[in-house]
Short mmCIF file of C-alpha atoms and ligand atoms in Angstrom, two decimals:
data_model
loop_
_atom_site.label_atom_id
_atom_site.label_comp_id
_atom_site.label_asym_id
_atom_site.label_seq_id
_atom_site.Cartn_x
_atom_site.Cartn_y
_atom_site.Cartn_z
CA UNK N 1 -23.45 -41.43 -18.04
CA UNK N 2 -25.94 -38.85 -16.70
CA UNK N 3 -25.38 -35.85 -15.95
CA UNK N 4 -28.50 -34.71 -13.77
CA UNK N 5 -29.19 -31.07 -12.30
CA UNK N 6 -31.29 -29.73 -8.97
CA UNK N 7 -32.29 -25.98 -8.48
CA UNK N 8 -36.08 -26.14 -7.14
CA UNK N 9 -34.86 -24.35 -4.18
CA UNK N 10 -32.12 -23.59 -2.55
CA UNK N 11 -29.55 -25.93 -3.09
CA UNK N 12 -27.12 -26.06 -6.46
CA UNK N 13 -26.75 -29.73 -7.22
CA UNK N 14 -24.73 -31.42 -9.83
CA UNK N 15 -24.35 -35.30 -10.07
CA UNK N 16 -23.18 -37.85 -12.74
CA UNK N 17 -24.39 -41.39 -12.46
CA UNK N 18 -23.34 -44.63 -14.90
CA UNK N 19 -26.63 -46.11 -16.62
CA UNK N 20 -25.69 -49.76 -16.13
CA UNK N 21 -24.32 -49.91 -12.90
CA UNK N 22 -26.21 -46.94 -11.41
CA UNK N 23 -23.21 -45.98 -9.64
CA UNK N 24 -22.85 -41.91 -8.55
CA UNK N 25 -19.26 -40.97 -10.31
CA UNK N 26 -19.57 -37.38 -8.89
CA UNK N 27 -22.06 -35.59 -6.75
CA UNK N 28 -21.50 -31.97 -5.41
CA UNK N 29 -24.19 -29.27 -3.50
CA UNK N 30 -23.63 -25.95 -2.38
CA UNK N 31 -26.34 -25.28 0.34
CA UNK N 32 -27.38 -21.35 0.72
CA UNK N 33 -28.62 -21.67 3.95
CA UNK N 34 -25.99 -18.99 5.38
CA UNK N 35 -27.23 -16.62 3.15
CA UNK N 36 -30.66 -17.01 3.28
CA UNK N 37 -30.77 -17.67 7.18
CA UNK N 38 -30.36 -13.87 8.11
CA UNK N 39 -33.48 -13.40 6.60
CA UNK N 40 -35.57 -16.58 8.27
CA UNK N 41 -36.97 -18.11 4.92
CA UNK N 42 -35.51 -18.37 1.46
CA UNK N 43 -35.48 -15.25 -0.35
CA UNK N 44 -36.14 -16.26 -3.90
CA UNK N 45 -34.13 -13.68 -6.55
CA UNK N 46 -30.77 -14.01 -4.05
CA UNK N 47 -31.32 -18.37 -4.46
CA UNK N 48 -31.63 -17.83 -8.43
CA UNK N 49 -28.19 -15.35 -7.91
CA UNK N 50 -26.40 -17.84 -5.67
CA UNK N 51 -27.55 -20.71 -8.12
CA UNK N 52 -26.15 -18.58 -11.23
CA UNK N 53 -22.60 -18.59 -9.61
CA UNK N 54 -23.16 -21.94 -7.95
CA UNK N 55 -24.02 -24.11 -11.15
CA UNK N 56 -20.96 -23.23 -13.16
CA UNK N 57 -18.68 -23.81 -10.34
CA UNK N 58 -19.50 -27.00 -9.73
CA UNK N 59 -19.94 -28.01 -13.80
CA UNK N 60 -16.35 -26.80 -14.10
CA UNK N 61 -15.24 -29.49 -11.69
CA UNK N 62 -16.90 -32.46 -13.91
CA UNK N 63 -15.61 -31.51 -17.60
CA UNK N 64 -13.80 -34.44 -17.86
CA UNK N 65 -17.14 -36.06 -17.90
CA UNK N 66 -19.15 -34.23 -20.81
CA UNK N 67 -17.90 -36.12 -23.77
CA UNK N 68 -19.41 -39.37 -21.83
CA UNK N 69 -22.88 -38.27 -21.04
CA UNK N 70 -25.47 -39.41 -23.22
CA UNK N 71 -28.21 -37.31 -21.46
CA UNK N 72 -28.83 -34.24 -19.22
CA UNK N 73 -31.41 -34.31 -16.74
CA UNK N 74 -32.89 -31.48 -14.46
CA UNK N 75 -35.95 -30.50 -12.25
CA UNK N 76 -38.17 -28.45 -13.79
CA UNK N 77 -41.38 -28.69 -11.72
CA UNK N 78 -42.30 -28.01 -8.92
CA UNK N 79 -40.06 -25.14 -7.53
CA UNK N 80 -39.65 -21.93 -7.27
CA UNK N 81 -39.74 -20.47 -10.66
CA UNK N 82 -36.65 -18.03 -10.85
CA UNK N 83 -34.32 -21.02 -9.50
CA UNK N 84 -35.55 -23.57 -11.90
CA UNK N 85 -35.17 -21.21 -14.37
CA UNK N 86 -30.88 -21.54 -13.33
CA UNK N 87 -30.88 -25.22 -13.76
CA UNK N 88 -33.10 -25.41 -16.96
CA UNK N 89 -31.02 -23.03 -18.99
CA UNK N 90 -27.72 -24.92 -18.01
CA UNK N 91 -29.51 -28.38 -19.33
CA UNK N 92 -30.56 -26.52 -22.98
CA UNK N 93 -27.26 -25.41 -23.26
CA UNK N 94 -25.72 -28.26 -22.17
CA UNK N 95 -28.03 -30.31 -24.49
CA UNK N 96 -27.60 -27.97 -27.19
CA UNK N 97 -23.52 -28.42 -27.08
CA UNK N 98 -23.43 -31.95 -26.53
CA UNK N 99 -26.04 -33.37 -29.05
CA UNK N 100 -27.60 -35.46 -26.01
CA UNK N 101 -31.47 -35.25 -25.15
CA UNK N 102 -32.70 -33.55 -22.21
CA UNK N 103 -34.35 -35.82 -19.25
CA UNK N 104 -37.05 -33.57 -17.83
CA UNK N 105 -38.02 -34.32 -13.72
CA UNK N 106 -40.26 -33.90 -11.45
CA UNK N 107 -38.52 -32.87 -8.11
CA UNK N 108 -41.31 -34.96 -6.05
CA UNK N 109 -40.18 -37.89 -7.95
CA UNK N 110 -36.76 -37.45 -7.46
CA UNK N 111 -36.94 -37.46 -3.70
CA UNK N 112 -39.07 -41.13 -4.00
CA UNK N 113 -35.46 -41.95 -6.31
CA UNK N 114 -33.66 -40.72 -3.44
CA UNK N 115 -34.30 -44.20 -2.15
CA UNK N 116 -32.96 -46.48 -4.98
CA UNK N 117 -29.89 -44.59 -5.41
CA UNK N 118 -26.84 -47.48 -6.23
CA UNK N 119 -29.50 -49.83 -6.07
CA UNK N 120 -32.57 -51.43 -8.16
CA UNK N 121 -36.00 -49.79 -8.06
CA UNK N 122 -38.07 -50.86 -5.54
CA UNK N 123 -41.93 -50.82 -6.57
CA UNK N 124 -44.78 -50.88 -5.09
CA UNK N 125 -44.48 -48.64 -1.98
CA UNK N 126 -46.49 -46.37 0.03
CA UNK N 127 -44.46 -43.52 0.65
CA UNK N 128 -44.64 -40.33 3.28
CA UNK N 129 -43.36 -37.45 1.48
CA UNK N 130 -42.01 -34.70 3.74
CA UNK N 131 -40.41 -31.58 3.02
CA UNK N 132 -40.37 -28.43 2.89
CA UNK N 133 -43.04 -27.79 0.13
CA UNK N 134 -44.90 -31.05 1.07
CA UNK N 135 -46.34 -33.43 3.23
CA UNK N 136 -47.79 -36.36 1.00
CA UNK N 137 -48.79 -40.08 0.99
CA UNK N 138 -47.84 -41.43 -2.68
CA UNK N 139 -48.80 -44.69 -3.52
CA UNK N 140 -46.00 -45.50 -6.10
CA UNK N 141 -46.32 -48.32 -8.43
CA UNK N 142 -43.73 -47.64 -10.87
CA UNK N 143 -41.62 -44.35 -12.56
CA UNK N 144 -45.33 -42.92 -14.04
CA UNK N 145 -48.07 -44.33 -11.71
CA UNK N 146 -47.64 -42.36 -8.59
CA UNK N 147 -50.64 -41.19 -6.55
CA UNK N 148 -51.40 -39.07 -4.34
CA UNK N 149 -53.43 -40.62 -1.50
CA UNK N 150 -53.21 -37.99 1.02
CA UNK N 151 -52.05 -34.44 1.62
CA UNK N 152 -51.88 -31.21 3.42
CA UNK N 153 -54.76 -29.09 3.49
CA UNK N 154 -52.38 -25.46 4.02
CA UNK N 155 -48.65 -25.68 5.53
CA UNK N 156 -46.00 -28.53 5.31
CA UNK N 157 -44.67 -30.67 8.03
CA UNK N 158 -41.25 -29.07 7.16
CA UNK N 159 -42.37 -25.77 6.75
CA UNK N 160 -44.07 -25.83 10.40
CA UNK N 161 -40.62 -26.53 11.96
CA UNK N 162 -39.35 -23.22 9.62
CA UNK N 163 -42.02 -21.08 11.33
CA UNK N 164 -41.57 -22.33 14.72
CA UNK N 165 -37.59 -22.06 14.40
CA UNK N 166 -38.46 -18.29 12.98
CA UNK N 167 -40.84 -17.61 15.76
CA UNK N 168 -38.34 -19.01 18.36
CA UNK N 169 -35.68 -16.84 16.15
CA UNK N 170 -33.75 -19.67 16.47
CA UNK N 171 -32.81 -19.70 12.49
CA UNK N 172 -33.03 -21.45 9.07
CA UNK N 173 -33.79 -24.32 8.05
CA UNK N 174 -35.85 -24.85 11.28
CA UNK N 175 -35.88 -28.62 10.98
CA UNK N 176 -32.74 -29.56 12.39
CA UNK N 177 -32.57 -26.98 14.51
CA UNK N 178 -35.94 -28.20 16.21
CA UNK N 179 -35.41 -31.39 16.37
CA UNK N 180 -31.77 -30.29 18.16
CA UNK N 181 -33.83 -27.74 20.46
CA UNK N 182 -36.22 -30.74 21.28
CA UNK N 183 -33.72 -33.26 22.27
CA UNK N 184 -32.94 -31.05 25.31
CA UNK N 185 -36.83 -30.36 26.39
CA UNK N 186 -39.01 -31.60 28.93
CA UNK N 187 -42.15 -32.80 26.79
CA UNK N 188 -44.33 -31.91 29.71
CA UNK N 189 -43.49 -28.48 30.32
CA UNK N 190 -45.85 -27.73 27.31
CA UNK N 191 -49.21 -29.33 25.45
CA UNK N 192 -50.37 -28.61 21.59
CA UNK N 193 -53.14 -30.48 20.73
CA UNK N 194 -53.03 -33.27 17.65
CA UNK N 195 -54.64 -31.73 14.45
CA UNK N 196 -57.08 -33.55 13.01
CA UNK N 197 -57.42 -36.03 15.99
CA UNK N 198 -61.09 -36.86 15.95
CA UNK N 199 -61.54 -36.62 12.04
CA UNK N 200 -62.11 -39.18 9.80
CA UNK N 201 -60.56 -37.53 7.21
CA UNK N 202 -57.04 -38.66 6.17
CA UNK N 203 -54.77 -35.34 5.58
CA UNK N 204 -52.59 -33.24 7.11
CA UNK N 205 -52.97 -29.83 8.93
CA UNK N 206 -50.34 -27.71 10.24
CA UNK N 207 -51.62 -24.16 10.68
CA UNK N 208 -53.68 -24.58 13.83
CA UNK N 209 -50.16 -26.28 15.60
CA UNK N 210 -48.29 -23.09 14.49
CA UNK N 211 -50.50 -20.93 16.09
CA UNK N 212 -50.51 -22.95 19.21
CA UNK N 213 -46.97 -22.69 19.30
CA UNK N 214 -47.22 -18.62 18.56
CA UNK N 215 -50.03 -18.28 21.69
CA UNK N 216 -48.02 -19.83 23.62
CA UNK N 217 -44.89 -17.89 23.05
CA UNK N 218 -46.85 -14.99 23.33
CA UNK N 219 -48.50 -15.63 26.94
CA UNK N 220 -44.82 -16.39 27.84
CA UNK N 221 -42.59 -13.62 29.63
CA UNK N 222 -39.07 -13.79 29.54
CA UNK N 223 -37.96 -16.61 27.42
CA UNK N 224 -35.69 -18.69 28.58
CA UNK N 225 -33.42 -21.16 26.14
CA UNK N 226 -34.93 -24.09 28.54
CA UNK N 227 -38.28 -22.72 27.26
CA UNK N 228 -37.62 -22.70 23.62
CA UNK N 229 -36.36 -26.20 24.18
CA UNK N 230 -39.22 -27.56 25.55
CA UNK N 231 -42.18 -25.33 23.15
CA UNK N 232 -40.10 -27.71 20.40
CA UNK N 233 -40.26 -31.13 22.53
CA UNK N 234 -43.78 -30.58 22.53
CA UNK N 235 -44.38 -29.18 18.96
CA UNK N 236 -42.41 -31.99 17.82
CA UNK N 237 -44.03 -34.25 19.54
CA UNK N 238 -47.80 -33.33 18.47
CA UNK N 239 -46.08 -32.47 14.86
CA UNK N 240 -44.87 -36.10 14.41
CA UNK N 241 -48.75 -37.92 16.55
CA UNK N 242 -50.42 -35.87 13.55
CA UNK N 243 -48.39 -37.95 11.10
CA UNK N 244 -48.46 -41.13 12.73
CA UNK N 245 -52.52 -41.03 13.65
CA UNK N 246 -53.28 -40.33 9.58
CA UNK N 247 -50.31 -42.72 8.58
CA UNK N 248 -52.00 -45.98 10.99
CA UNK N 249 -55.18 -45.11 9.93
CA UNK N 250 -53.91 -45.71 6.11
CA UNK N 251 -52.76 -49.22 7.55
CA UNK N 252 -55.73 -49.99 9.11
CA UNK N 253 -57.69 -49.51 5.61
CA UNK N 254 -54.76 -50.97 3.53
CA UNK N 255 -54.10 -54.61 4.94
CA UNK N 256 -51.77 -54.85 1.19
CA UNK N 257 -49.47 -52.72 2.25
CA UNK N 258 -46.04 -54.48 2.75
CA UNK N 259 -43.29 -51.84 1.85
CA UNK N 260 -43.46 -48.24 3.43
CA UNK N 261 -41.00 -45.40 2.99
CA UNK N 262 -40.28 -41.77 3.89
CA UNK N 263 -38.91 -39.25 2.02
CA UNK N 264 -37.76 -35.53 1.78
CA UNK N 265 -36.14 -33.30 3.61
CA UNK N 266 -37.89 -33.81 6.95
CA UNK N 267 -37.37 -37.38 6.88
CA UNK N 268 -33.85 -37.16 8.36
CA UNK N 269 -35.91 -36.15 12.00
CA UNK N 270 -34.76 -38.98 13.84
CA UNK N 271 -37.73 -38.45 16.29
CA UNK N 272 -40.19 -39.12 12.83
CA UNK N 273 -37.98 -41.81 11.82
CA UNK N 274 -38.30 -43.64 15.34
CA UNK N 275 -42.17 -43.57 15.68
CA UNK N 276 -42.27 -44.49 12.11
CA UNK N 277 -40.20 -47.58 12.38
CA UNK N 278 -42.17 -48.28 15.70
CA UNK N 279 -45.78 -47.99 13.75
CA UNK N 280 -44.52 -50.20 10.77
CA UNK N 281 -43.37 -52.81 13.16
CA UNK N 282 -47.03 -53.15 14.75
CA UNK N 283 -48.14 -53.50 11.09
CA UNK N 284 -45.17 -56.19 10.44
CA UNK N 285 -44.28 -53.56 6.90
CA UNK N 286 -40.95 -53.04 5.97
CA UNK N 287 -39.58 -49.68 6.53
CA UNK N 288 -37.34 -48.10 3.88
CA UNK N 289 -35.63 -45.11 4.39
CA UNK N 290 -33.12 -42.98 2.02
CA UNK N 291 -29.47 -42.40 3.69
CA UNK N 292 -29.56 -38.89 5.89
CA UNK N 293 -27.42 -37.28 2.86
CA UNK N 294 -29.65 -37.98 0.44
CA UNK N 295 -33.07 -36.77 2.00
CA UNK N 296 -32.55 -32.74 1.67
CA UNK N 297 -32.42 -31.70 -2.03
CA UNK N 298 -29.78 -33.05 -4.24
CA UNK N 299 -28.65 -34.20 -7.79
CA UNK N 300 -28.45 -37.76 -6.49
CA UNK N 301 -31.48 -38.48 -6.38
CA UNK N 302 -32.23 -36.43 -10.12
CA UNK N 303 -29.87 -38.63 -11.65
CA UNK N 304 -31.39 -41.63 -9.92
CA UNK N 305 -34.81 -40.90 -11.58
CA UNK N 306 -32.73 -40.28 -14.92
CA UNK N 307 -31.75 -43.96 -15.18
CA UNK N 308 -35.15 -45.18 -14.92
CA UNK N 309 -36.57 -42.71 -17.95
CA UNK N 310 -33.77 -43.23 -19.76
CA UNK N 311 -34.30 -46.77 -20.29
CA UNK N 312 -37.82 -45.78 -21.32
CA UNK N 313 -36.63 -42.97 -23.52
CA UNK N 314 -38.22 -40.36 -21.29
CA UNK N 315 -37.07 -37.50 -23.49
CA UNK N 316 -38.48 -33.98 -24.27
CA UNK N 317 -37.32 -31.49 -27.00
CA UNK N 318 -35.31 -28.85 -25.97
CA UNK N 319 -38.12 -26.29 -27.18
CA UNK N 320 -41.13 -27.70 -25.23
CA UNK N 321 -38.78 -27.71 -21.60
CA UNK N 322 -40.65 -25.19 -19.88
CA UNK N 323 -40.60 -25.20 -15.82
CA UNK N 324 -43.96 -25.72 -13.75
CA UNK N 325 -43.42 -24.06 -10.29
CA UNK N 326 -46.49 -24.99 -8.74
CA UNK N 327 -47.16 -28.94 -10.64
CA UNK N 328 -48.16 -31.90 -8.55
CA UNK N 329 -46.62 -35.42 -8.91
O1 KG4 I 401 -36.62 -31.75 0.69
P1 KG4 I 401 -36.08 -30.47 1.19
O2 KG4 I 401 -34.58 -30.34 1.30
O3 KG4 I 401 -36.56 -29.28 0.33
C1 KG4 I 401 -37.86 -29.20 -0.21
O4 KG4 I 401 -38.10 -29.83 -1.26
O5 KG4 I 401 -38.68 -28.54 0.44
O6 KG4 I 401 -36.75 -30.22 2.63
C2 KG4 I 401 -36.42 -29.10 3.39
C3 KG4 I 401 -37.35 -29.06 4.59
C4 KG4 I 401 -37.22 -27.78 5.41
O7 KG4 I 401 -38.51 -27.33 5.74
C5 KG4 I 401 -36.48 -28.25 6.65
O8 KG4 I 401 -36.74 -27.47 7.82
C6 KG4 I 401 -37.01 -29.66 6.80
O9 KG4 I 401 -37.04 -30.15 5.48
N1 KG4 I 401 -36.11 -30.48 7.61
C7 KG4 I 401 -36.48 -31.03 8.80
C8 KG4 I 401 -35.33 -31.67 9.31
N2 KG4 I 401 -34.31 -31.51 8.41
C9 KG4 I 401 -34.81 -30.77 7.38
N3 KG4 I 401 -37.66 -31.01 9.46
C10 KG4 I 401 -37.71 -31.66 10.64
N4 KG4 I 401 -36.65 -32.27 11.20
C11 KG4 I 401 -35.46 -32.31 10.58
N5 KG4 I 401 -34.41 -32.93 11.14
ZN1 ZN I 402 -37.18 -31.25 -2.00
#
């Protein structure tokens, strides 16, 4: 067994998954989102405190397991740096104590794992990476060639729904909370332009949206909920055409393409997941998507990744772990 780790952000993850069978034997997250939703954003030193209490808690609960693990695996890029930090030290000590080699992963990775998890690897796919720290196309061939064919050019897809949510103080994470906001608007009521419309290029702008959304609020007296509903209908809606315009233009250049996926934390937007399906059926590609639990952070998905290096021996000495907050894929 594996016994895999998450702490990029904020959300203490623990999982243990069989080698052979790939099965998860225990997963377990505590979310801070209470905590850090008073404040509209995550507050890094309180996610690295919560994680330090969080961690040991939830190891406590799968002792039973520790003389069966023949490796430990954690995220240790990218992240924030004082919440890797949590999960890294538990995986040296845990290495240290148990003899077993230490599995180092890339968090980006993981979520693309979040899609085989119980089941065989699935390569080649195009994937749409969208989170909170990224908005990415990754053309993934197998566990180490993964490129990056496309990307943001300043904020996230994920991380404009936080802003909007904060400047609508409606709270954190602003994802869901949109996409719940948006299911009772009238998508006329407002209009944000596409970014990027008339470009060639093929990334992904959010900033200009954002501050559509924030004039908008601002030329607007006395906000009603009705209001707020409908600024996210039409964020949303412009939010998601930006996606879809780059996504069918990476179609239209890529007649191979035959397996497409999303992933991340923003995936489970069941608006994104619609015109997605919609787009790939026009293309005749085969959607994959990872179960709703299993597209926010979590050990899952760690431990998924885990299986694949460990059958490749994808180990690192204890001495040369060292976390990477801001690496790429
Ligand atoms: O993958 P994730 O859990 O953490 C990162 O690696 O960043 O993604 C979290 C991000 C947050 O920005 C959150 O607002 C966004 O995913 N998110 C959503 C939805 N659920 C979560 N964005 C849009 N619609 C959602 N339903
Ligand atoms: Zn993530």
């Amino acid at each position: 067994m594996i016994l895999s780790i998450e702490s990029s952000c904020d959300d203490s993850s623990i999982a243990i998954t069989e080698i052979e069978s790939k099965k998860l034997i225990f997963h377990k997250k505590i979310s801070q989102e209470l905590q850090h939703s008073k404040y509209g954003g995550v507050v890094p030193e309180l996610a690295a405190r919560l994680h330090a209490v969080a961690l040991p808690k939830i190891l406590e609960e799968v002792k039973a397991y520790l003389p069966k693990l023949k490796a430990v695996a954690v995220t240790n890029e990218p992240g924030l740096s004082v919440t890797l930090v949590e999960g890294v030290s538990m995986a040296k000590a845990l290495a240290l104590a148990l003899d077993i080699p230490i599995i180092p992963v890339n968090h980006l990775k993981g979520h693309i794992y979040s899609l085989f998890i119980e089941k065989e690897s699935n390569f080649p796919q195009m994937i749409l990476l969208v989170s909170g720290g990224h908005t990415q196309v990754i053309e993934a061939k197998s566990i180490d060639e993964m490129r990056t064919i496309a990307s943001t050019m300043d904020d996230s897809f994920g991380e404009s729904f936080d802003k909007v949510a904060k400047m609508l103080d409606l709270g954190y994470p602003g994802g869901p909370i949109v996409e719940r906001y948006a299911q009772k608007g009238d998508e006329n009521k407002f209009s944000f332009t596409v970014p990027l419309a008339n470009s060639p290029k093929i990334a992904f702008s959010y900033s200009g949206i954002k501050n559509q959304v924030r004039v908008a609020i601002q030329n607007r007296e006395n906000m009603t909920e009705q209001d707020k509903c409908d600024i996210c209908r039409a964020f949303q809606k412009s939010a998601t055409a930006h996606l879809i315009q780059k996504i069918k233009k990476i179609f239209k250049t890529n007649p191979s393409i035959k397996d497409f996926a999303i992933v991340g934390g923003a995936s489970a937007n069941l608006y994104l997941r619609e015109k997605i399906a919609a787009l790939c059926k026009e293309f005749d590609i085969v959607l994959h998507l990872a179960e709703l639990q299993y597209c926010s952070d979590n050990a899952a998905m760690i431990g998924r990744y885990a299986i694949d290096a460990f059958n490749i021996k994808y180990f690192e000495k204890i001495e040369k772990i060292a976390i990477k907050p801001k690496s790429a894929l």
